[in-house]
PDB file of C-alpha atoms and ligand atoms in Angstrom:
ATOM      1  CA  MET X   1      -2.351  42.155 -60.603  1.00 41.00           C
ATOM      2  CA  LYS X   2      -5.046  44.462 -62.085  1.00 39.00           C
ATOM      3  CA  LYS X   3      -2.410  46.073 -64.324  1.00 40.00           C
ATOM      4  CA  LEU X   4      -1.263  42.666 -65.521  1.00 40.00           C
ATOM      5  CA  LEU X   5      -4.842  41.659 -66.319  1.00 40.00           C
ATOM      6  CA  SER X   6      -5.471  44.849 -68.339  1.00 42.00           C
ATOM      7  CA  VAL X   7      -2.250  44.348 -70.323  1.00 40.00           C
ATOM      8  CA  LEU X   8      -3.236  40.766 -71.092  1.00 41.00           C
ATOM      9  CA  LEU X   9      -6.742  41.803 -72.163  1.00 42.00           C
ATOM     10  CA  VAL X  10      -5.305  44.458 -74.514  1.00 41.00           C
ATOM     11  CA  ILE X  11      -2.936  41.899 -76.079  1.00 42.00           C
ATOM     12  CA  LEU X  12      -5.845  39.488 -76.460  1.00 41.00           C
ATOM     13  CA  SER X  13      -8.093  42.014 -78.174  1.00 43.00           C
ATOM     14  CA  LEU X  14      -5.283  43.132 -80.537  1.00 40.00           C
ATOM     15  CA  ASN X  15      -4.757  39.497 -81.537  1.00 43.00           C
ATOM     16  CA  MET X  16      -8.482  39.052 -82.142  1.00 41.00           C
ATOM     17  CA  ALA X  17      -8.602  42.192 -84.294  1.00 39.00           C
ATOM     18  CA  ALA X  18      -5.732  40.775 -86.351  1.00 37.00           C
ATOM     19  CA  CYS X  19      -7.800  37.609 -86.888  1.00 34.00           C
ATOM     20  CA  ALA X  20     -10.784  39.577 -88.167  1.00 36.00           C
ATOM     21  CA  ASP X  21      -8.682  41.015 -91.005  1.00 39.00           C
ATOM     22  CA  ASN X  22      -7.428  37.640 -92.095  1.00 40.00           C
ATOM     23  CA  THR X  23      -9.193  36.141 -95.103  1.00 40.00           C
ATOM     24  CA  SER X  24      -7.814  32.610 -95.062  1.00 41.00           C
ATOM     25  CA  GLU X  25     -10.050  30.261 -93.047  1.00 45.00           C
ATOM     26  CA  GLN X  26      -7.181  27.883 -92.317  1.00 46.00           C
ATOM     27  CA  ILE X  27      -4.936  30.641 -90.959  1.00 39.00           C
ATOM     28  CA  ASN X  28      -7.866  31.999 -88.966  1.00 43.00           C
ATOM     29  CA  SER X  29      -8.523  28.691 -87.299  1.00 45.00           C
ATOM     30  CA  ASP X  30      -4.798  28.223 -86.534  1.00 43.00           C
ATOM     31  CA  ILE X  31      -4.653  31.628 -84.913  1.00 37.00           C
ATOM     32  CA  LYS X  32      -7.847  30.944 -82.915  1.00 39.00           C
ATOM     33  CA  GLN X  33      -6.267  27.738 -81.699  1.00 42.00           C
ATOM     34  CA  ASP X  34      -3.162  29.683 -80.644  1.00 39.00           C
ATOM     35  CA  ILE X  35      -5.231  32.310 -78.862  1.00 33.00           C
ATOM     36  CA  SER X  36      -7.287  29.758 -76.977  1.00 36.00           C
ATOM     37  CA  THR X  37      -4.111  27.922 -75.947  1.00 36.00           C
ATOM     38  CA  SER X  38      -2.467  31.109 -74.737  1.00 36.00           C
ATOM     39  CA  THR X  39      -5.668  32.121 -72.908  1.00 33.00           C
ATOM     40  CA  GLU X  40      -5.552  28.821 -71.014  1.00 32.00           C
ATOM     41  CA  ASN X  41      -1.906  29.487 -70.148  1.00 32.00           C
ATOM     42  CA  ILE X  42      -2.771  32.952 -68.899  1.00 28.00           C
ATOM     43  CA  VAL X  43      -5.481  31.571 -66.615  1.00 26.00           C
ATOM     44  CA  VAL X  44      -3.132  28.896 -65.282  1.00 27.00           C
ATOM     45  CA  SER X  45      -0.310  31.337 -64.610  1.00 30.00           C
ATOM     46  CA  LEU X  46      -2.586  33.908 -62.972  1.00 28.00           C
ATOM     47  CA  SER X  47      -4.062  31.357 -60.614  1.00 27.00           C
ATOM     48  CA  SER X  48      -0.624  30.058 -59.628  1.00 31.00           C
ATOM     49  CA  VAL X  49       0.550  33.600 -58.899  1.00 32.00           C
ATOM     50  CA  GLU X  50      -2.518  34.242 -56.747  1.00 30.00           C
ATOM     51  CA  GLU X  51      -1.699  31.226 -54.602  1.00 35.00           C
ATOM     52  CA  SER X  52       1.653  32.788 -53.662  1.00 40.00           C
ATOM     53  CA  SER X  53       2.233  36.072 -51.932  1.00 43.00           C
ATOM     54  CA  GLY X  54       5.380  37.438 -53.611  1.00 49.00           C
ATOM     55  CA  GLU X  55       6.054  39.604 -56.629  1.00 48.00           C
ATOM     56  CA  ILE X  56       6.929  38.110 -60.010  1.00 45.00           C
ATOM     57  CA  VAL X  57      10.633  38.423 -60.708  1.00 43.00           C
ATOM     58  CA  ASN X  58      11.849  40.209 -63.791  1.00 42.00           C
ATOM     59  CA  TYR X  59      13.452  37.274 -65.578  1.00 37.00           C
ATOM     60  CA  ASP X  60      16.100  39.541 -67.098  1.00 43.00           C
ATOM     61  CA  ALA X  61      17.136  40.859 -63.716  1.00 46.00           C
ATOM     62  CA  GLY X  62      20.815  39.941 -64.132  1.00 42.00           C
ATOM     63  CA  LYS X  63      22.181  38.811 -60.786  1.00 43.00           C
ATOM     64  CA  ASN X  64      18.796  37.464 -59.752  1.00 58.00           C
ATOM     65  CA  ASN X  65      18.614  35.243 -62.762  1.00 67.00           C
ATOM     66  CA  TYR X  66      17.482  31.877 -61.401  1.00 82.00           C
ATOM     67  CA  THR X  67      15.379  31.170 -64.449  1.00 82.00           C
ATOM     68  CA  LYS X  68      18.188  30.944 -66.975  1.00 86.00           C
ATOM     69  CA  TYR X  69      18.536  27.246 -66.121  1.00 90.00           C
ATOM     70  CA  THR X  70      14.879  26.244 -66.361  1.00 89.00           C
ATOM     71  CA  GLU X  71      11.540  27.918 -66.941  1.00 87.00           C
ATOM     72  CA  TYR X  72       9.565  28.620 -63.772  1.00 85.00           C
ATOM     73  CA  THR X  73       8.082  31.492 -61.826  1.00 85.00           C
ATOM     74  CA  ALA X  74      10.576  32.770 -59.253  1.00 87.00           C
ATOM     75  CA  LEU X  75       8.931  34.838 -56.527  1.00 87.00           C
ATOM     76  CA  GLN X  76      10.365  37.398 -54.161  1.00 87.00           C
ATOM     77  CA  ALA X  77      10.584  35.645 -50.789  1.00 89.00           C
ATOM     78  CA  SER X  78       9.251  37.027 -47.516  1.00 89.00           C
ATOM     79  CA  PRO X  79      11.872  36.537 -44.790  1.00 93.00           C
ATOM     80  CA  ARG X  80      10.925  34.419 -41.775  1.00 93.00           C
ATOM     81  CA  ASP X  81      11.729  35.681 -38.312  1.00 95.00           C
ATOM     82  CA  LEU X  82      14.545  34.181 -36.258  1.00 97.00           C
ATOM     83  CA  VAL X  83      13.094  31.681 -33.755  1.00 98.00           C
ATOM     84  CA  LYS X  84      14.608  32.729 -30.420  1.00 98.00           C
ATOM     85  CA  GLY X  85      15.683  29.995 -28.040  1.00 98.00           C
ATOM     86  CA  ASN X  86      16.866  30.191 -24.440  1.00 97.00           C
ATOM     87  CA  ASN X  87      20.575  29.768 -25.159  1.00 97.00           C
ATOM     88  CA  ASP X  88      21.922  32.937 -26.724  1.00 96.00           C
ATOM     89  CA  LYS X  89      25.389  31.469 -27.307  1.00 98.00           C
ATOM     90  CA  VAL X  90      24.188  28.905 -29.858  1.00 98.00           C
ATOM     91  CA  LEU X  91      22.987  29.523 -33.387  1.00 98.00           C
ATOM     92  CA  VAL X  92      21.374  26.821 -35.516  1.00 98.00           C
ATOM     93  CA  ALA X  93      21.500  28.107 -39.086  1.00 98.00           C
ATOM     94  CA  TYR X  94      20.050  25.998 -41.873  1.00 98.00           C
ATOM     95  CA  PHE X  95      19.252  26.121 -45.531  1.00 98.00           C
ATOM     96  CA  SER X  96      16.475  23.847 -46.746  1.00 96.00           C
ATOM     97  CA  ARG X  97      14.400  23.466 -49.830  1.00 92.00           C
ATOM     98  CA  SER X  98      11.464  23.891 -47.514  1.00 88.00           C
ATOM     99  CA  GLY X  99      11.146  27.630 -46.848  1.00 90.00           C
ATOM    100  CA  ASN X 100      12.925  28.455 -50.108  1.00 93.00           C
ATOM    101  CA  THR X 101      10.335  27.372 -52.649  1.00 88.00           C
ATOM    102  CA  ALA X 102       6.903  28.883 -53.219  1.00 77.00           C
ATOM    103  CA  ILE X 103       5.160  25.839 -51.814  1.00 63.00           C
ATOM    104  CA  THR X 104       1.413  26.073 -51.780  1.00 54.00           C
ATOM    105  CA  ASP X 105      -0.897  24.219 -49.423  1.00 46.00           C
ATOM    106  CA  ASP X 106      -1.850  21.706 -52.075  1.00 47.00           C
ATOM    107  CA  ILE X 107       1.690  20.528 -52.918  1.00 51.00           C
ATOM    108  CA  ASP X 108       1.739  16.817 -53.553  1.00 51.00           C
ATOM    109  CA  ALA X 109       4.418  14.207 -53.110  1.00 45.00           C
ATOM    110  CA  ILE X 110       5.056  14.075 -56.880  1.00 44.00           C
ATOM    111  CA  SER X 111       6.990  17.331 -56.999  1.00 49.00           C
ATOM    112  CA  SER X 112       8.379  17.045 -53.498  1.00 51.00           C
ATOM    113  CA  ALA X 113      11.074  14.399 -53.750  1.00 53.00           C
ATOM    114  CA  SER X 114      13.109  15.678 -50.795  1.00 54.00           C
ATOM    115  CA  LEU X 115      10.189  16.961 -48.762  1.00 61.00           C
ATOM    116  CA  LEU X 116       8.592  14.952 -46.019  1.00 65.00           C
ATOM    117  CA  ILE X 117       5.003  15.199 -44.990  1.00 63.00           C
ATOM    118  CA  ARG X 118       4.389  15.590 -41.273  1.00 66.00           C
ATOM    119  CA  GLU X 119       1.497  13.789 -39.607  1.00 63.00           C
ATOM    120  CA  ASN X 120      -0.470  17.056 -39.587  1.00 66.00           C
ATOM    121  CA  GLY X 121       0.059  17.390 -43.351  1.00 65.00           C
ATOM    122  CA  ASP X 122       2.734  20.135 -43.242  1.00 69.00           C
ATOM    123  CA  THR X 123       5.706  19.702 -45.550  1.00 71.00           C
ATOM    124  CA  VAL X 124       9.183  19.782 -44.083  1.00 81.00           C
ATOM    125  CA  GLY X 125      12.654  19.622 -45.626  1.00 89.00           C
ATOM    126  CA  THR X 126      15.399  17.276 -44.445  1.00 93.00           C
ATOM    127  CA  CYS X 127      17.595  20.096 -43.147  1.00 96.00           C
ATOM    128  CA  GLU X 128      14.629  21.780 -41.511  1.00 95.00           C
ATOM    129  CA  SER X 129      13.947  18.633 -39.458  1.00 94.00           C
ATOM    130  CA  ILE X 130      17.593  18.242 -38.460  1.00 97.00           C
ATOM    131  CA  ALA X 131      17.852  21.924 -37.502  1.00 98.00           C
ATOM    132  CA  GLU X 132      14.715  21.692 -35.360  1.00 96.00           C
ATOM    133  CA  TRP X 133      16.091  18.683 -33.462  1.00 97.00           C
ATOM    134  CA  ILE X 134      19.359  20.526 -32.818  1.00 98.00           C
ATOM    135  CA  ALA X 135      17.536  23.665 -31.668  1.00 98.00           C
ATOM    136  CA  GLU X 136      15.440  21.565 -29.277  1.00 98.00           C
ATOM    137  CA  GLU X 137      18.549  19.970 -27.793  1.00 98.00           C
ATOM    138  CA  THR X 138      20.633  23.153 -27.528  1.00 98.00           C
ATOM    139  CA  GLY X 139      18.004  25.838 -26.895  1.00 98.00           C
ATOM    140  CA  GLY X 140      19.818  27.829 -29.595  1.00 98.00           C
ATOM    141  CA  ASP X 141      18.316  30.388 -31.961  1.00 98.00           C
ATOM    142  CA  LEU X 142      16.919  28.843 -35.134  1.00 98.00           C
ATOM    143  CA  PHE X 143      17.675  30.725 -38.349  1.00 98.00           C
ATOM    144  CA  LEU X 144      16.493  29.856 -41.852  1.00 98.00           C
ATOM    145  CA  ILE X 145      18.932  30.916 -44.581  1.00 98.00           C
ATOM    146  CA  GLN X 146      16.579  32.321 -47.179  1.00 96.00           C
ATOM    147  CA  THR X 147      17.374  33.435 -50.694  1.00 94.00           C
ATOM    148  CA  GLU X 148      15.876  36.602 -52.089  1.00 91.00           C
ATOM    149  CA  TYR X 149      14.028  34.632 -54.770  1.00 91.00           C
ATOM    150  CA  THR X 150      12.339  31.263 -54.528  1.00 92.00           C
ATOM    151  CA  TYR X 151      13.651  28.083 -56.110  1.00 93.00           C
ATOM    152  CA  PRO X 152      11.401  25.798 -58.199  1.00 90.00           C
ATOM    153  CA  VAL X 153       8.995  23.521 -56.341  1.00 88.00           C
ATOM    154  CA  ASP X 154       9.595  20.813 -58.914  1.00 89.00           C
ATOM    155  CA  TYR X 155      12.569  18.724 -57.765  1.00 90.00           C
ATOM    156  CA  ASP X 156      14.135  18.149 -61.204  1.00 92.00           C
ATOM    157  CA  GLN X 157      13.954  21.864 -61.948  1.00 92.00           C
ATOM    158  CA  LEU X 158      15.445  22.645 -58.546  1.00 94.00           C
ATOM    159  CA  VAL X 159      18.376  20.385 -59.387  1.00 95.00           C
ATOM    160  CA  GLU X 160      18.866  22.241 -62.687  1.00 95.00           C
ATOM    161  CA  VAL X 161      18.932  25.631 -60.964  1.00 95.00           C
ATOM    162  CA  GLY X 162      21.038  24.575 -57.963  1.00 95.00           C
ATOM    163  CA  GLU X 163      23.625  22.768 -60.065  1.00 95.00           C
ATOM    164  CA  GLY X 164      23.659  25.538 -62.687  1.00 93.00           C
ATOM    165  CA  GLN X 165      24.308  28.185 -60.051  1.00 92.00           C
ATOM    166  CA  ASP X 166      27.115  26.109 -58.564  1.00 92.00           C
ATOM    167  CA  ILE X 167      28.788  25.618 -61.956  1.00 91.00           C
ATOM    168  CA  ASP X 168      28.498  29.371 -62.606  1.00 88.00           C
ATOM    169  CA  GLY X 169      29.860  30.130 -59.108  1.00 89.00           C
ATOM    170  CA  TYR X 170      26.725  32.155 -58.429  1.00 89.00           C
ATOM    171  CA  HIS X 171      26.011  32.787 -54.746  1.00 91.00           C
ATOM    172  CA  PRO X 172      22.432  34.071 -54.574  1.00 92.00           C
ATOM    173  CA  SER X 173      21.649  37.094 -52.435  1.00 91.00           C
ATOM    174  CA  LEU X 174      19.807  36.392 -49.199  1.00 93.00           C
ATOM    175  CA  CYS X 175      16.705  38.046 -47.798  1.00 92.00           C
ATOM    176  CA  SER X 176      17.116  36.864 -44.206  1.00 92.00           C
ATOM    177  CA  HIS X 177      19.830  38.490 -42.091  1.00 96.00           C
ATOM    178  CA  LEU X 178      21.092  38.063 -38.526  1.00 97.00           C
ATOM    179  CA  GLU X 179      21.370  41.199 -36.453  1.00 95.00           C
ATOM    180  CA  ASN X 180      23.929  40.013 -33.961  1.00 95.00           C
ATOM    181  CA  ILE X 181      26.273  37.256 -35.089  1.00 98.00           C
ATOM    182  CA  GLU X 182      28.820  38.298 -32.406  1.00 97.00           C
ATOM    183  CA  GLN X 183      26.713  36.876 -29.578  1.00 97.00           C
ATOM    184  CA  TYR X 184      27.159  33.247 -30.656  1.00 98.00           C
ATOM    185  CA  ASP X 185      30.155  31.081 -29.885  1.00 97.00           C
ATOM    186  CA  THR X 186      28.819  27.877 -31.460  1.00 98.00           C
ATOM    187  CA  VAL X 187      27.143  27.575 -34.858  1.00 98.00           C
ATOM    188  CA  TYR X 188      25.376  24.425 -35.986  1.00 98.00           C
ATOM    189  CA  LEU X 189      25.291  24.737 -39.768  1.00 98.00           C
ATOM    190  CA  VAL X 190      22.779  22.455 -41.475  1.00 98.00           C
ATOM    191  CA  TYR X 191      22.773  22.369 -45.268  1.00 98.00           C
ATOM    192  CA  PRO X 192      21.998  20.080 -48.194  1.00 98.00           C
ATOM    193  CA  ILE X 193      24.791  18.832 -50.430  1.00 98.00           C
ATOM    194  CA  TRP X 194      24.144  20.201 -53.904  1.00 98.00           C
ATOM    195  CA  HIS X 195      26.259  19.127 -56.848  1.00 97.00           C
ATOM    196  CA  TYR X 196      28.768  17.291 -54.594  1.00 97.00           C
ATOM    197  CA  THR X 197      29.466  20.306 -52.428  1.00 97.00           C
ATOM    198  CA  VAL X 198      27.918  22.950 -50.135  1.00 98.00           C
ATOM    199  CA  SER X 199      24.621  24.258 -51.571  1.00 98.00           C
ATOM    200  CA  VAL X 200      25.150  27.726 -53.039  1.00 96.00           C
ATOM    201  CA  PRO X 201      22.765  29.573 -50.678  1.00 96.00           C
ATOM    202  CA  THR X 202      24.779  28.161 -47.768  1.00 98.00           C
ATOM    203  CA  CYS X 203      27.900  29.634 -49.423  1.00 96.00           C
ATOM    204  CA  SER X 204      26.085  33.006 -49.480  1.00 95.00           C
ATOM    205  CA  PHE X 205      25.592  32.685 -45.712  1.00 97.00           C
ATOM    206  CA  LEU X 206      29.299  31.946 -45.249  1.00 97.00           C
ATOM    207  CA  ASP X 207      30.173  34.936 -47.473  1.00 96.00           C
ATOM    208  CA  GLU X 208      28.008  37.237 -45.363  1.00 96.00           C
ATOM    209  CA  TYR X 209      29.176  36.413 -41.836  1.00 98.00           C
ATOM    210  CA  ASP X 210      32.604  36.371 -40.267  1.00 98.00           C
ATOM    211  CA  LEU X 211      32.541  33.339 -37.965  1.00 98.00           C
ATOM    212  CA  SER X 212      36.135  33.784 -36.728  1.00 98.00           C
ATOM    213  CA  GLY X 213      36.732  32.328 -33.270  1.00 98.00           C
ATOM    214  CA  LYS X 214      33.505  30.303 -33.306  1.00 98.00           C
ATOM    215  CA  THR X 215      33.046  26.544 -33.444  1.00 98.00           C
ATOM    216  CA  ILE X 216      31.045  25.382 -36.458  1.00 98.00           C
ATOM    217  CA  TYR X 217      29.457  21.924 -36.420  1.00 98.00           C
ATOM    218  CA  ALA X 218      28.602  20.880 -39.964  1.00 98.00           C
ATOM    219  CA  PHE X 219      25.495  18.762 -40.642  1.00 98.00           C
ATOM    220  CA  ALA X 220      25.080  17.744 -44.281  1.00 98.00           C
ATOM    221  CA  ALA X 221      21.849  16.316 -45.718  1.00 97.00           C
ATOM    222  CA  ASN X 222      22.428  14.305 -48.860  1.00 97.00           C
ATOM    223  CA  GLU X 223      21.376  11.395 -51.013  1.00 95.00           C
ATOM    224  CA  GLY X 224      24.630   9.458 -50.788  1.00 96.00           C
ATOM    225  CA  SER X 225      27.518  11.946 -51.124  1.00 98.00           C
ATOM    226  CA  ARG X 226      27.773  12.268 -47.340  1.00 98.00           C
ATOM    227  CA  PHE X 227      29.817  15.435 -46.590  1.00 98.00           C
ATOM    228  CA  ALA X 228      31.408  15.485 -50.089  1.00 98.00           C
ATOM    229  CA  ASP X 229      34.001  18.294 -49.892  1.00 98.00           C
ATOM    230  CA  SER X 230      31.806  20.515 -47.732  1.00 98.00           C
ATOM    231  CA  ILE X 231      33.972  20.539 -44.598  1.00 98.00           C
ATOM    232  CA  GLU X 232      36.941  21.813 -46.613  1.00 98.00           C
ATOM    233  CA  ARG X 233      34.779  24.410 -48.361  1.00 98.00           C
ATOM    234  CA  ILE X 234      33.420  25.722 -45.044  1.00 98.00           C
ATOM    235  CA  ALA X 235      36.934  25.845 -43.555  1.00 98.00           C
ATOM    236  CA  GLU X 236      38.149  27.785 -46.613  1.00 97.00           C
ATOM    237  CA  ALA X 237      35.299  30.266 -46.251  1.00 97.00           C
ATOM    238  CA  GLU X 238      35.837  30.663 -42.485  1.00 98.00           C
ATOM    239  CA  PRO X 239      39.598  30.184 -41.955  1.00 98.00           C
ATOM    240  CA  GLU X 240      39.560  31.562 -38.402  1.00 98.00           C
ATOM    241  CA  ALA X 241      36.742  29.298 -37.206  1.00 98.00           C
ATOM    242  CA  THR X 242      37.045  25.745 -35.869  1.00 98.00           C
ATOM    243  CA  VAL X 243      35.106  23.606 -38.336  1.00 98.00           C
ATOM    244  CA  LEU X 244      34.089  20.156 -37.127  1.00 98.00           C
ATOM    245  CA  GLU X 245      32.142  17.292 -38.669  1.00 98.00           C
ATOM    246  CA  GLY X 246      28.717  16.826 -37.177  1.00 98.00           C
ATOM    247  CA  ILE X 247      26.561  14.164 -38.821  1.00 98.00           C
ATOM    248  CA  SER X 248      25.875  13.554 -42.499  1.00 97.00           C
ATOM    249  CA  VAL X 249      22.262  12.508 -42.932  1.00 96.00           C
ATOM    250  CA  ASN X 250      20.988  10.577 -45.922  1.00 95.00           C
ATOM    251  CA  GLN X 251      17.506  11.953 -46.518  1.00 92.00           C
ATOM    252  CA  ARG X 252      16.134   8.446 -47.083  1.00 90.00           C
ATOM    253  CA  GLN X 253      17.153   7.497 -43.544  1.00 91.00           C
ATOM    254  CA  LEU X 254      16.207  10.789 -41.922  1.00 90.00           C
ATOM    255  CA  TYR X 255      14.070   9.440 -39.105  1.00 86.00           C
ATOM    256  CA  ASP X 256      16.481   6.587 -38.379  1.00 91.00           C
ATOM    257  CA  THR X 257      19.146   9.254 -37.831  1.00 94.00           C
ATOM    258  CA  GLU X 258      17.157  11.399 -35.389  1.00 95.00           C
ATOM    259  CA  SER X 259      18.588   9.785 -32.244  1.00 96.00           C
ATOM    260  CA  THR X 260      22.135   9.928 -33.681  1.00 97.00           C
ATOM    261  CA  VAL X 261      21.756  13.671 -34.294  1.00 98.00           C
ATOM    262  CA  ARG X 262      20.238  14.332 -30.870  1.00 98.00           C
ATOM    263  CA  ASN X 263      22.880  12.232 -29.075  1.00 97.00           C
ATOM    264  CA  PHE X 264      25.719  13.961 -30.908  1.00 98.00           C
ATOM    265  CA  VAL X 265      24.415  17.357 -29.854  1.00 98.00           C
ATOM    266  CA  LYS X 266      23.831  16.294 -26.236  1.00 97.00           C
ATOM    267  CA  GLU X 267      27.373  14.908 -26.098  1.00 95.00           C
ATOM    268  CA  HIS X 268      28.891  18.127 -27.456  1.00 92.00           C
ATOM    269  CA  MET X 269      26.868  20.375 -25.141  1.00 85.00           C
ATOM    270  CA  LYS X 270      28.551  18.905 -22.063  1.00 71.00           C
TER     271      LYS X 270
HETATM  272  C1  FMN D 301      20.281  21.027 -56.644  1.00 90.85           C
HETATM  273  C2  FMN D 301      20.471  19.735 -55.925  1.00 90.85           C
HETATM  274  C3  FMN D 301      21.659  19.032 -56.053  1.00 90.85           C
HETATM  275  C4  FMN D 301      21.889  17.895 -55.280  1.00 90.85           C
HETATM  276  N1  FMN D 301      23.096  17.275 -55.386  1.00 90.85           N
HETATM  277  C5  FMN D 301      23.355  16.221 -54.572  1.00 90.85           C
HETATM  278  C6  FMN D 301      24.640  15.586 -54.590  1.00 90.85           C
HETATM  279  O1  FMN D 301      25.548  15.976 -55.317  1.00 90.85           O
HETATM  280  N2  FMN D 301      24.838  14.528 -53.753  1.00 90.85           N
HETATM  281  C7  FMN D 301      23.878  14.058 -52.903  1.00 90.85           C
HETATM  282  O2  FMN D 301      24.126  13.119 -52.166  1.00 90.85           O
HETATM  283  N3  FMN D 301      22.643  14.646 -52.872  1.00 90.85           N
HETATM  284  C8  FMN D 301      22.367  15.719 -53.677  1.00 90.85           C
HETATM  285  N4  FMN D 301      21.129  16.309 -53.637  1.00 90.85           N
HETATM  286  C9  FMN D 301      20.115  15.814 -52.680  1.00 90.85           C
HETATM  287  C10 FMN D 301      19.976  16.695 -51.446  1.00 90.85           C
HETATM  288  O3  FMN D 301      21.214  16.857 -50.785  1.00 90.85           O
HETATM  289  C11 FMN D 301      18.949  16.083 -50.484  1.00 90.85           C
HETATM  290  O4  FMN D 301      17.742  15.946 -51.181  1.00 90.85           O
HETATM  291  C12 FMN D 301      18.726  16.875 -49.213  1.00 90.85           C
HETATM  292  O5  FMN D 301      18.081  16.037 -48.292  1.00 90.85           O
HETATM  293  C13 FMN D 301      17.861  18.086 -49.434  1.00 90.85           C
HETATM  294  O6  FMN D 301      17.608  18.726 -48.196  1.00 90.85           O
HETATM  295  P1  FMN D 301      16.340  19.684 -47.994  1.00 90.85           P
HETATM  296  O7  FMN D 301      15.113  18.813 -48.175  1.00 90.85           O
HETATM  297  O8  FMN D 301      16.429  20.198 -46.604  1.00 90.85           O
HETATM  298  O9  FMN D 301      16.437  20.768 -49.010  1.00 90.85           O
HETATM  299  C14 FMN D 301      20.869  17.412 -54.418  1.00 90.85           C
HETATM  300  C15 FMN D 301      19.648  18.077 -54.347  1.00 90.85           C
HETATM  301  C16 FMN D 301      19.441  19.216 -55.093  1.00 90.85           C
HETATM  302  C17 FMN D 301      18.119  19.923 -54.983  1.00 90.85           C
END
């Protein structure tokens, strides 16, 4: 951070020196205007970086290029620990916007179209809620699929990146990894539908693990596309697994669906 500040100060002073040499008053005032605008931008971007804990991504970093679809600050994510349950045969793996964006404490509902606010003020994604209900019912381990770099907090920008990556067939690298996939015989996979199919980070999860011989229950959060083609896509990625429909949950009816999700899981645990 100190290095960044010094570089910015040097750039600022070079620009100011350039102004001093300029004889035209009009040009001078234009340049001053530019400098004051860019100074404001610098202050804004520094404060937003300080609110988050990660490193700024090199935007030209090739495979990690999330920002080619929209302009935002992608941060290196810190992986969350697996939440251990008391049933070591069941894994509840989920991808959610929540946990994959650099959300700060003061996020508001404006930029959080698919995030819900809990009574205690915490934000929670649709898939996160569903995964927590399933973990409560099964006692399974709860695992957040986390990408190496954060997605935009702003919903419209998130859509641009998520859809862009799907069109490009880009499966982002993950920063969270399971040590022992062999121990599980049942996997509840909870994911949002992105661009009428499985969200690309969920595809990265399916690329990484061989789920042969396991039963996968698919739970798709969506805004109307239901499962789209996700069951077929999961079965293609895991041809030796048994892939079954769980519940598709429209995010607008999330809480109305809670008992349906819990009952489905209870029924299939018998
Ligand atoms: C990149 C992106 C693309 C989406 N595409 C679709 C879609 O094709 N069909 C649909 O029904 N919902 C779509 N949605 C809505 C999400 O599936 C929905 O908001 C989901 O509840 C998000 O779950 P989360 O809050 O756990 O991330 C999309 C959302 C995003 C961010």
